[in-house]
Amino acid sequence: MSLFTHLLACLLGMGSWVSINGLWVELPLLVPQVPEGWYLPSYLSVVIQAANVGPLFVTLMHRFQPGKLDERAVIYVVVGLGALTSLLLAIFWRETAAVAGAPRSVALLTLTFFLAVVDCTSSVTFLPFMARLKRPYLTTYYVGEGLSGLLPALVALVQGVGVVECVNGTAAAQTRNRTAAYELEARYRPARFSVEAFFYFLCAMMLVCLLAFLLLDHHPAVAREHQSAGYSNGVQAPRGGEACASEQGATRTDPFRAVNGKPRSGFGTGAYSSAQVLYVFGVLAWVSALTNVVLPSVQSYSCLPYGNKAYHLSATMAAVSNPLACFIAVFLPIRSLLLMGVLTAVGTGVAAYILSMAILSPCPLLVNDTSGALLIVLSWVVFVLTLSYVKVIIGVILRDEGHSALVWCGAVVQLGSLLGAVTMFPLVSVYSYFSSGDPCTTKCL
């Protein structure tokens, strides 16, 4: 394997979602300076889901006009658009305009839509492109995709985003002897550098992604890492002993995969039955909904009651767990459908616990006990670690099923995220079903 190609694959993966992930971690600095206030996340959720028109268009083109869409050209366009939009965001994010008689962050929301189109479309273009290369490079791409969430979080941590200090605040009421009563209040510390500088960083990351893709597309060293000289449309049928070895290897890692049998379905190579294909895509949609939308939307509700340290530690460790799971998959690329189901069940069970703590906020279980904070942090680590590994397993399985399978992989990821957003948006933003805990004071008995 080529270390140079692995590095480029990782950098390409980092550019897949770095813009939107960066926007989310910057919210504590954006919210006080925009007219929408803390309603901004709700608006952003709607805008980001509307951007699924990008992957929808690409998927429909592959379905009804196969071979007509130049995938490489689409990637150049979307990555270039991502770099340009990040630059414009750094310049114009403060600009407002009157809409229905009230000031709105028109520039911020419009540019966010284009950033979301870039990131959403990457799901149905980057993965199929990576099918050109040998199997281990797809796992490296997933490592980079995990880093697309970790790197902005680390930069925001250096910036000082969301760092809360607890200070004494005068209560509204006073005692009979006219001595003021005091209670702790949470206040955000000033950032070390501006929002504009952070958006310039995102622009630089998109330019790095563009350079990585340029080298992946044209560098001779990368060309030697293609499946074969006769590669076509993302899949190359092995020949002779190579085919036998491939089938035996698949059998060792997946007991449900047939060996030397007739095609079991019209999907991909026909190695999986129609029921198994539906099972894989069903798990993918479910996992994507949980990891991309459902649990992130309630992370603050599940963690803040245990204190600000627990919240930041869970957010940081969750961001680390994603690329860690992908890194583990480099050495353990197991493709067992049985293992995938077991890990999904474990991750779903942990997600249920996290969601229960969010529902019970601001008084979840063990809220006044150190063990409660440790348990919620550990739950977030296990949740992200197991389900991120499941996504890699599915990516490896579908990669062997060909180019179209990876296009559908990206489409199902976006579909799962959309369904998760449609479910959680009214619960969180419309009906205010969840109550936030105070990171400095606990009022539970």
Short mmCIF file of C-alpha atoms in Angstrom, two decimals:
data_model
loop_
_atom_site.label_atom_id
_atom_site.label_comp_id
_atom_site.label_asym_id
_atom_site.label_seq_id
_atom_site.Cartn_x
_atom_site.Cartn_y
_atom_site.Cartn_z
CA MET A 1 0.00 0.00 0.00
CA SER A 2 1.11 3.56 -0.76
CA LEU A 3 1.39 5.85 2.27
CA PHE A 4 1.08 8.83 -0.08
CA THR A 5 -2.25 7.55 -1.42
CA HIS A 6 -3.49 6.81 2.09
CA LEU A 7 -2.70 10.42 3.06
CA LEU A 8 -4.57 11.79 0.04
CA ALA A 9 -7.58 9.55 0.74
CA CYS A 10 -7.63 10.77 4.34
CA LEU A 11 -7.45 14.44 3.25
CA LEU A 12 -10.28 13.88 0.78
CA GLY A 13 -12.40 12.36 3.55
CA MET A 14 -11.62 15.30 5.83
CA GLY A 15 -13.06 17.68 3.27
CA SER A 16 -16.34 15.76 3.03
CA TRP A 17 -18.10 17.28 6.07
CA VAL A 18 -15.56 19.72 7.53
CA SER A 19 -17.59 22.82 6.56
CA ILE A 20 -20.90 21.89 8.19
CA ASN A 21 -19.19 20.30 11.21
CA GLY A 22 -17.18 23.49 11.60
CA LEU A 23 -20.30 25.61 11.41
CA TRP A 24 -21.97 23.63 14.21
CA VAL A 25 -19.02 23.91 16.62
CA GLU A 26 -18.88 27.67 16.00
CA LEU A 27 -22.51 28.22 17.05
CA PRO A 28 -21.75 29.57 20.56
CA LEU A 29 -19.91 32.48 18.91
CA LEU A 30 -22.43 32.97 16.09
CA VAL A 31 -25.62 32.95 18.16
CA PRO A 32 -25.00 36.15 20.20
CA GLN A 33 -24.27 38.10 17.01
CA VAL A 34 -27.21 37.14 14.78
CA PRO A 35 -30.86 38.24 15.04
CA GLU A 36 -32.13 34.63 15.21
CA GLY A 37 -30.36 33.99 18.53
CA TRP A 38 -30.66 30.39 19.71
CA TYR A 39 -33.29 29.72 17.05
CA LEU A 40 -30.39 29.70 14.57
CA PRO A 41 -29.68 25.94 14.99
CA SER A 42 -33.29 25.18 14.03
CA TYR A 43 -33.01 27.29 10.88
CA LEU A 44 -29.69 25.66 10.02
CA SER A 45 -31.20 22.18 10.41
CA VAL A 46 -33.93 23.00 7.88
CA VAL A 47 -31.47 24.58 5.45
CA ILE A 48 -29.06 21.63 5.65
CA GLN A 49 -31.82 19.09 5.00
CA ALA A 50 -33.06 21.17 2.04
CA ALA A 51 -29.57 20.77 0.57
CA ASN A 52 -30.31 17.08 -0.05
CA VAL A 53 -31.43 18.18 -3.52
CA GLY A 54 -27.75 17.74 -4.44
CA PRO A 55 -27.44 14.01 -3.69
CA LEU A 56 -30.99 13.47 -4.96
CA PHE A 57 -30.01 14.88 -8.36
CA VAL A 58 -26.84 12.76 -8.54
CA THR A 59 -28.67 9.59 -7.49
CA LEU A 60 -31.46 10.10 -10.05
CA MET A 61 -28.90 10.74 -12.78
CA HIS A 62 -27.13 7.47 -11.96
CA ARG A 63 -30.45 5.65 -11.91
CA PHE A 64 -32.05 7.00 -15.09
CA GLN A 65 -29.07 8.29 -17.09
CA PRO A 66 -26.21 5.93 -16.18
CA GLY A 67 -22.84 7.03 -17.49
CA LYS A 68 -24.05 10.52 -18.45
CA LEU A 69 -22.85 12.26 -15.28
CA ASP A 70 -19.11 12.92 -15.11
CA GLU A 71 -18.45 12.09 -11.46
CA ARG A 72 -14.97 13.61 -11.40
CA ALA A 73 -16.25 16.90 -12.79
CA VAL A 74 -18.99 16.99 -10.14
CA ILE A 75 -16.38 16.55 -7.39
CA TYR A 76 -14.25 19.38 -8.78
CA VAL A 77 -17.31 21.63 -8.86
CA VAL A 78 -18.59 20.84 -5.37
CA VAL A 79 -15.19 21.07 -3.66
CA GLY A 80 -14.39 24.32 -5.47
CA LEU A 81 -17.82 25.63 -4.50
CA GLY A 82 -17.11 24.66 -0.89
CA ALA A 83 -13.87 26.65 -0.83
CA LEU A 84 -15.50 29.71 -2.44
CA THR A 85 -18.53 29.57 -0.13
CA SER A 86 -16.33 29.32 2.98
CA LEU A 87 -14.44 32.40 1.81
CA LEU A 88 -17.67 34.33 1.21
CA LEU A 89 -18.95 33.18 4.61
CA ALA A 90 -15.93 34.73 6.32
CA ILE A 91 -16.68 38.05 4.61
CA PHE A 92 -20.48 38.28 4.67
CA TRP A 93 -21.76 36.13 7.56
CA ARG A 94 -22.81 39.19 9.60
CA GLU A 95 -24.92 40.72 6.79
CA THR A 96 -28.66 40.84 7.45
CA ALA A 97 -31.75 41.81 5.46
CA ALA A 98 -35.37 42.50 6.39
CA VAL A 99 -37.66 39.51 5.78
CA ALA A 100 -41.34 39.81 6.75
CA GLY A 101 -40.51 42.98 8.66
CA ALA A 102 -37.75 41.46 10.80
CA PRO A 103 -33.97 41.29 10.32
CA ARG A 104 -32.69 37.89 9.20
CA SER A 105 -29.23 36.43 8.57
CA VAL A 106 -29.90 35.99 4.87
CA ALA A 107 -26.24 35.76 3.86
CA LEU A 108 -25.38 33.22 6.58
CA LEU A 109 -28.36 30.99 5.79
CA THR A 110 -27.91 31.20 2.01
CA LEU A 111 -24.20 30.40 2.16
CA THR A 112 -24.91 27.58 4.63
CA PHE A 113 -27.26 26.06 2.06
CA PHE A 114 -24.48 25.96 -0.55
CA LEU A 115 -22.03 24.51 1.99
CA ALA A 116 -24.59 21.84 2.84
CA VAL A 117 -25.09 21.03 -0.86
CA VAL A 118 -21.33 20.49 -1.09
CA ASP A 119 -21.15 18.22 1.96
CA CYS A 120 -24.34 16.27 1.22
CA THR A 121 -23.30 15.69 -2.40
CA SER A 122 -19.92 14.39 -1.23
CA SER A 123 -21.75 11.34 0.17
CA VAL A 124 -22.78 10.21 -3.33
CA THR A 125 -19.63 11.26 -5.21
CA PHE A 126 -16.57 10.75 -2.98
CA LEU A 127 -17.43 7.15 -2.05
CA PRO A 128 -17.98 5.97 -5.65
CA PHE A 129 -14.73 7.68 -6.68
CA MET A 130 -12.86 5.85 -3.90
CA ALA A 131 -14.04 2.54 -5.39
CA ARG A 132 -11.42 3.11 -8.08
CA LEU A 133 -8.71 2.38 -5.51
CA LYS A 134 -7.91 -0.79 -3.62
CA ARG A 135 -10.09 -1.73 -0.67
CA PRO A 136 -7.89 -0.42 2.24
CA TYR A 137 -8.04 3.13 0.88
CA LEU A 138 -11.81 3.27 1.41
CA THR A 139 -11.27 2.63 5.12
CA THR A 140 -8.65 5.40 5.19
CA TYR A 141 -11.22 7.68 3.58
CA TYR A 142 -13.59 6.90 6.45
CA VAL A 143 -10.81 7.82 8.90
CA GLY A 144 -10.59 11.20 7.18
CA GLU A 145 -14.37 11.58 7.30
CA GLY A 146 -14.20 11.05 11.05
CA LEU A 147 -11.45 13.65 11.31
CA SER A 148 -13.72 16.12 9.49
CA GLY A 149 -15.60 16.39 12.78
CA LEU A 150 -12.63 16.13 15.13
CA LEU A 151 -10.36 18.73 13.51
CA PRO A 152 -12.84 21.66 13.60
CA ALA A 153 -13.71 20.71 17.18
CA LEU A 154 -10.04 20.88 18.18
CA VAL A 155 -9.58 24.24 16.44
CA ALA A 156 -12.71 25.54 18.15
CA LEU A 157 -11.33 24.26 21.46
CA VAL A 158 -8.15 26.26 20.90
CA GLN A 159 -10.32 29.21 19.91
CA GLY A 160 -12.17 28.91 23.21
CA VAL A 161 -15.63 28.22 21.80
CA GLY A 162 -18.20 27.15 24.37
CA VAL A 163 -15.84 27.43 27.36
CA VAL A 164 -18.04 28.38 30.29
CA GLU A 165 -16.94 29.88 33.57
CA CYS A 166 -19.20 29.94 36.61
CA VAL A 167 -19.37 33.35 38.30
CA ASN A 168 -21.41 34.77 41.16
CA GLY A 169 -24.56 36.56 40.03
CA THR A 170 -26.87 38.70 42.18
CA ALA A 171 -30.29 37.11 42.63
CA ALA A 172 -33.39 39.17 41.95
CA ALA A 173 -34.68 38.90 45.49
CA GLN A 174 -32.98 40.18 48.64
CA THR A 175 -33.19 38.96 52.17
CA ARG A 176 -34.71 40.92 55.09
CA ASN A 177 -31.37 42.24 56.28
CA ARG A 178 -30.88 43.61 52.74
CA THR A 179 -27.90 41.32 52.11
CA ALA A 180 -27.89 40.24 48.47
CA ALA A 181 -28.21 36.56 47.74
CA TYR A 182 -25.83 35.05 45.22
CA GLU A 183 -25.97 32.10 42.87
CA LEU A 184 -23.62 30.78 40.19
CA GLU A 185 -24.22 31.90 36.61
CA ALA A 186 -22.72 30.44 33.43
CA ARG A 187 -20.88 32.90 31.17
CA TYR A 188 -18.96 32.19 27.96
CA ARG A 189 -15.35 33.25 27.89
CA PRO A 190 -14.19 35.54 25.03
CA ALA A 191 -12.74 33.69 22.02
CA ARG A 192 -9.01 33.79 21.30
CA PHE A 193 -9.59 34.54 17.62
CA SER A 194 -12.54 35.69 15.53
CA VAL A 195 -15.32 33.85 13.71
CA GLU A 196 -13.90 35.21 10.44
CA ALA A 197 -10.54 33.55 11.13
CA PHE A 198 -12.31 30.23 11.77
CA PHE A 199 -14.15 30.46 8.44
CA TYR A 200 -10.85 31.19 6.68
CA PHE A 201 -9.56 27.98 8.26
CA LEU A 202 -12.53 26.09 6.76
CA CYS A 203 -11.74 27.64 3.38
CA ALA A 204 -8.14 26.44 3.68
CA MET A 205 -9.34 22.92 4.52
CA MET A 206 -11.52 22.84 1.39
CA LEU A 207 -8.54 23.96 -0.71
CA VAL A 208 -6.48 21.14 0.80
CA CYS A 209 -9.31 18.74 -0.08
CA LEU A 210 -9.33 20.08 -3.65
CA LEU A 211 -5.56 19.58 -3.95
CA ALA A 212 -5.86 16.04 -2.53
CA PHE A 213 -8.52 15.14 -5.08
CA LEU A 214 -6.46 16.66 -7.90
CA LEU A 215 -3.53 14.40 -6.94
CA LEU A 216 -5.78 11.36 -6.49
CA ASP A 217 -7.18 11.96 -9.96
CA HIS A 218 -3.92 12.57 -11.82
CA HIS A 219 -0.81 11.55 -9.86
CA PRO A 220 1.01 8.52 -11.38
CA ALA A 221 1.70 7.02 -7.94
CA VAL A 222 -2.03 6.93 -7.26
CA ALA A 223 -2.77 5.41 -10.67
CA ARG A 224 -0.71 2.38 -9.65
CA GLU A 225 -3.10 1.87 -6.71
CA HIS A 226 -6.16 1.44 -8.94
CA GLN A 227 -7.88 -1.93 -8.92
CA SER A 228 -6.24 -2.75 -12.25
CA ALA A 229 -5.36 -1.14 -15.53
CA GLY A 230 -8.72 -2.31 -16.84
CA TYR A 231 -10.73 -0.68 -14.10
CA SER A 232 -14.14 0.47 -15.27
CA ASN A 233 -17.05 2.08 -13.45
CA GLY A 234 -15.85 1.40 -9.95
CA VAL A 235 -15.69 -2.38 -10.03
CA GLN A 236 -13.28 -4.87 -11.55
CA ALA A 237 -14.06 -8.56 -11.66
CA PRO A 238 -11.09 -10.64 -10.40
CA ARG A 239 -9.81 -13.47 -12.52
CA GLY A 240 -8.60 -16.98 -11.87
CA GLY A 241 -6.92 -17.67 -8.54
CA GLU A 242 -7.45 -14.02 -7.55
CA ALA A 243 -11.21 -14.56 -7.72
CA CYS A 244 -10.98 -17.75 -5.68
CA ALA A 245 -8.89 -16.06 -3.00
CA SER A 246 -11.29 -13.15 -2.89
CA GLU A 247 -14.30 -15.41 -2.40
CA GLN A 248 -12.56 -17.46 0.28
CA GLY A 249 -11.57 -14.30 2.13
CA ALA A 250 -15.14 -13.01 1.96
CA THR A 251 -16.44 -16.31 3.31
CA ARG A 252 -14.12 -16.20 6.30
CA THR A 253 -15.40 -12.76 7.27
CA ASP A 254 -19.05 -13.13 6.25
CA PRO A 255 -20.81 -16.45 6.90
CA PHE A 256 -23.88 -15.26 4.98
CA ARG A 257 -22.02 -14.73 1.70
CA ALA A 258 -22.40 -17.52 -0.85
CA VAL A 259 -19.34 -19.14 -2.41
CA ASN A 260 -19.31 -20.17 -6.08
CA GLY A 261 -23.09 -19.81 -6.13
CA LYS A 262 -25.41 -18.27 -8.66
CA PRO A 263 -26.34 -14.58 -8.27
CA ARG A 264 -28.80 -14.29 -5.40
CA SER A 265 -30.18 -10.90 -6.47
CA GLY A 266 -29.83 -8.28 -9.16
CA PHE A 267 -27.93 -5.96 -6.80
CA GLY A 268 -24.21 -5.47 -7.44
CA THR A 269 -22.39 -8.75 -7.93
CA GLY A 270 -25.41 -10.74 -6.74
CA ALA A 271 -23.47 -12.06 -3.73
CA TYR A 272 -26.25 -11.02 -1.32
CA SER A 273 -29.94 -11.82 -1.44
CA SER A 274 -32.56 -9.09 -1.75
CA ALA A 275 -33.44 -9.49 1.93
CA GLN A 276 -29.80 -9.07 2.93
CA VAL A 277 -29.46 -5.96 0.76
CA LEU A 278 -32.55 -4.42 2.38
CA TYR A 279 -31.13 -5.35 5.79
CA VAL A 280 -27.81 -3.63 5.05
CA PHE A 281 -29.44 -0.46 3.75
CA GLY A 282 -31.97 -0.46 6.60
CA VAL A 283 -29.16 -0.63 9.16
CA LEU A 284 -27.28 2.11 7.30
CA ALA A 285 -30.28 4.46 7.34
CA TRP A 286 -30.92 3.75 11.03
CA VAL A 287 -27.29 4.26 12.05
CA SER A 288 -27.01 7.45 9.96
CA ALA A 289 -30.14 8.88 11.57
CA LEU A 290 -28.82 8.16 15.08
CA THR A 291 -25.24 9.33 14.58
CA ASN A 292 -25.83 12.31 12.28
CA VAL A 293 -28.99 13.87 13.72
CA VAL A 294 -30.93 12.22 16.55
CA LEU A 295 -28.26 11.95 19.24
CA PRO A 296 -26.24 15.08 18.29
CA SER A 297 -29.44 17.15 18.58
CA VAL A 298 -29.80 16.15 22.25
CA GLN A 299 -26.15 15.99 23.28
CA SER A 300 -26.30 19.15 25.38
CA TYR A 301 -29.50 17.96 27.11
CA SER A 302 -27.93 14.61 27.99
CA CYS A 303 -24.60 15.99 29.25
CA LEU A 304 -24.98 19.53 30.64
CA PRO A 305 -26.87 18.45 33.79
CA TYR A 306 -23.70 16.58 34.80
CA GLY A 307 -21.60 19.74 34.44
CA ASN A 308 -19.70 21.64 31.79
CA LYS A 309 -16.66 19.34 32.06
CA ALA A 310 -18.78 16.28 31.37
CA TYR A 311 -20.33 17.99 28.36
CA HIS A 312 -17.00 19.03 26.80
CA LEU A 313 -15.38 15.70 27.59
CA SER A 314 -18.23 13.74 25.99
CA ALA A 315 -18.19 15.97 22.90
CA THR A 316 -14.41 15.67 22.54
CA MET A 317 -14.23 11.93 23.18
CA ALA A 318 -17.12 11.31 20.78
CA ALA A 319 -15.28 13.27 18.09
CA VAL A 320 -12.15 11.17 18.73
CA SER A 321 -14.10 7.89 18.74
CA ASN A 322 -15.29 8.31 15.13
CA PRO A 323 -11.85 8.28 13.44
CA LEU A 324 -10.64 5.75 16.03
CA ALA A 325 -13.35 3.30 14.94
CA CYS A 326 -12.34 3.80 11.31
CA PHE A 327 -8.67 3.30 12.23
CA ILE A 328 -9.53 0.02 13.96
CA ALA A 329 -11.35 -1.04 10.79
CA VAL A 330 -8.07 -0.65 8.86
CA PHE A 331 -6.69 -3.65 10.77
CA LEU A 332 -10.01 -5.48 11.37
CA PRO A 333 -12.02 -5.08 8.15
CA ILE A 334 -14.64 -7.63 9.19
CA ARG A 335 -17.65 -7.76 6.86
CA SER A 336 -19.91 -10.08 8.82
CA LEU A 337 -23.60 -9.21 8.64
CA LEU A 338 -24.03 -10.92 12.01
CA LEU A 339 -21.39 -8.71 13.66
CA MET A 340 -22.96 -5.68 12.03
CA GLY A 341 -26.31 -6.54 13.61
CA VAL A 342 -24.80 -7.17 17.05
CA LEU A 343 -22.89 -3.87 17.05
CA THR A 344 -25.98 -2.02 15.83
CA ALA A 345 -28.01 -3.48 18.68
CA VAL A 346 -25.33 -2.48 21.22
CA GLY A 347 -25.06 1.05 19.81
CA THR A 348 -28.84 1.42 19.73
CA GLY A 349 -29.12 0.30 23.35
CA VAL A 350 -26.53 2.86 24.43
CA ALA A 351 -28.32 5.51 22.33
CA ALA A 352 -31.54 4.69 24.17
CA TYR A 353 -29.80 5.35 27.51
CA ILE A 354 -28.41 8.70 26.26
CA LEU A 355 -31.81 9.71 24.88
CA SER A 356 -33.44 8.75 28.20
CA MET A 357 -31.02 11.00 30.10
CA ALA A 358 -31.84 13.84 27.67
CA ILE A 359 -35.56 13.33 28.28
CA LEU A 360 -34.99 13.40 32.06
CA SER A 361 -32.93 16.60 31.82
CA PRO A 362 -32.32 18.70 33.87
CA CYS A 363 -32.56 15.91 36.49
CA PRO A 364 -31.27 12.68 34.89
CA LEU A 365 -30.11 9.62 36.82
CA LEU A 366 -27.09 10.06 39.10
CA VAL A 367 -27.01 13.80 38.34
CA ASN A 368 -25.30 14.62 41.65
CA ASP A 369 -22.88 11.71 41.48
CA THR A 370 -19.50 11.54 39.75
CA SER A 371 -20.45 8.09 38.43
CA GLY A 372 -23.30 9.70 36.46
CA ALA A 373 -20.89 11.97 34.62
CA LEU A 374 -18.49 9.10 33.93
CA LEU A 375 -21.35 6.93 32.68
CA ILE A 376 -22.68 9.53 30.24
CA VAL A 377 -19.18 10.18 28.84
CA LEU A 378 -18.55 6.44 28.46
CA SER A 379 -21.96 6.03 26.81
CA TRP A 380 -21.12 8.61 24.17
CA VAL A 381 -17.78 6.94 23.46
CA VAL A 382 -19.34 3.47 23.09
CA PHE A 383 -22.22 4.82 20.99
CA VAL A 384 -19.97 6.59 18.47
CA LEU A 385 -17.34 3.84 18.44
CA THR A 386 -19.73 0.98 17.70
CA LEU A 387 -21.95 2.68 15.13
CA SER A 388 -19.01 4.32 13.32
CA TYR A 389 -17.50 0.85 12.93
CA VAL A 390 -20.84 -0.38 11.57
CA LYS A 391 -20.79 2.34 8.90
CA VAL A 392 -17.30 1.28 7.85
CA ILE A 393 -18.40 -2.38 7.65
CA ILE A 394 -21.27 -1.36 5.38
CA GLY A 395 -18.98 0.81 3.27
CA VAL A 396 -16.55 -2.07 2.74
CA ILE A 397 -19.41 -4.46 1.86
CA LEU A 398 -20.95 -2.08 -0.68
CA ARG A 399 -17.59 -1.15 -2.13
CA ASP A 400 -17.17 -4.76 -3.27
CA GLU A 401 -20.63 -4.60 -4.86
CA GLY A 402 -19.57 -1.92 -7.32
CA HIS A 403 -19.90 1.75 -8.18
CA SER A 404 -23.71 1.96 -8.08
CA ALA A 405 -23.79 0.34 -4.65
CA LEU A 406 -21.65 3.15 -3.24
CA VAL A 407 -23.85 5.77 -4.88
CA TRP A 408 -26.85 4.23 -3.13
CA CYS A 409 -24.80 4.04 0.06
CA GLY A 410 -24.38 7.82 0.06
CA ALA A 411 -28.03 8.34 -0.85
CA VAL A 412 -29.25 6.15 2.02
CA VAL A 413 -26.96 7.98 4.47
CA GLN A 414 -28.61 11.26 3.49
CA LEU A 415 -32.08 9.68 3.60
CA GLY A 416 -31.48 8.42 7.13
CA SER A 417 -30.23 11.85 8.19
CA LEU A 418 -33.29 13.48 6.65
CA LEU A 419 -35.70 11.17 8.46
CA GLY A 420 -33.85 11.79 11.71
CA ALA A 421 -34.10 15.56 11.23
CA VAL A 422 -37.81 15.39 10.39
CA THR A 423 -38.37 13.43 13.61
CA MET A 424 -36.21 15.51 15.97
CA PHE A 425 -36.81 19.05 14.67
CA PRO A 426 -40.39 19.35 15.99
CA LEU A 427 -39.51 17.64 19.28
CA VAL A 428 -36.53 19.89 20.00
CA SER A 429 -37.37 23.18 18.30
CA VAL A 430 -41.16 23.37 18.00
CA TYR A 431 -42.59 21.58 21.03
CA SER A 432 -39.51 22.14 23.29
CA TYR A 433 -39.80 18.59 24.55
CA PHE A 434 -36.31 18.70 26.10
CA SER A 435 -35.22 20.97 28.96
CA SER A 436 -31.61 22.11 29.21
CA GLY A 437 -29.59 21.71 32.38
CA ASP A 438 -27.45 24.46 33.87
CA PRO A 439 -23.70 23.67 33.69
CA CYS A 440 -23.02 25.59 36.92
CA THR A 441 -25.93 24.84 39.23
CA THR A 442 -27.99 21.73 39.87
CA LYS A 443 -31.48 22.23 41.28
CA CYS A 444 -32.38 18.57 41.57
CA LEU A 445 -33.01 16.99 44.96
#
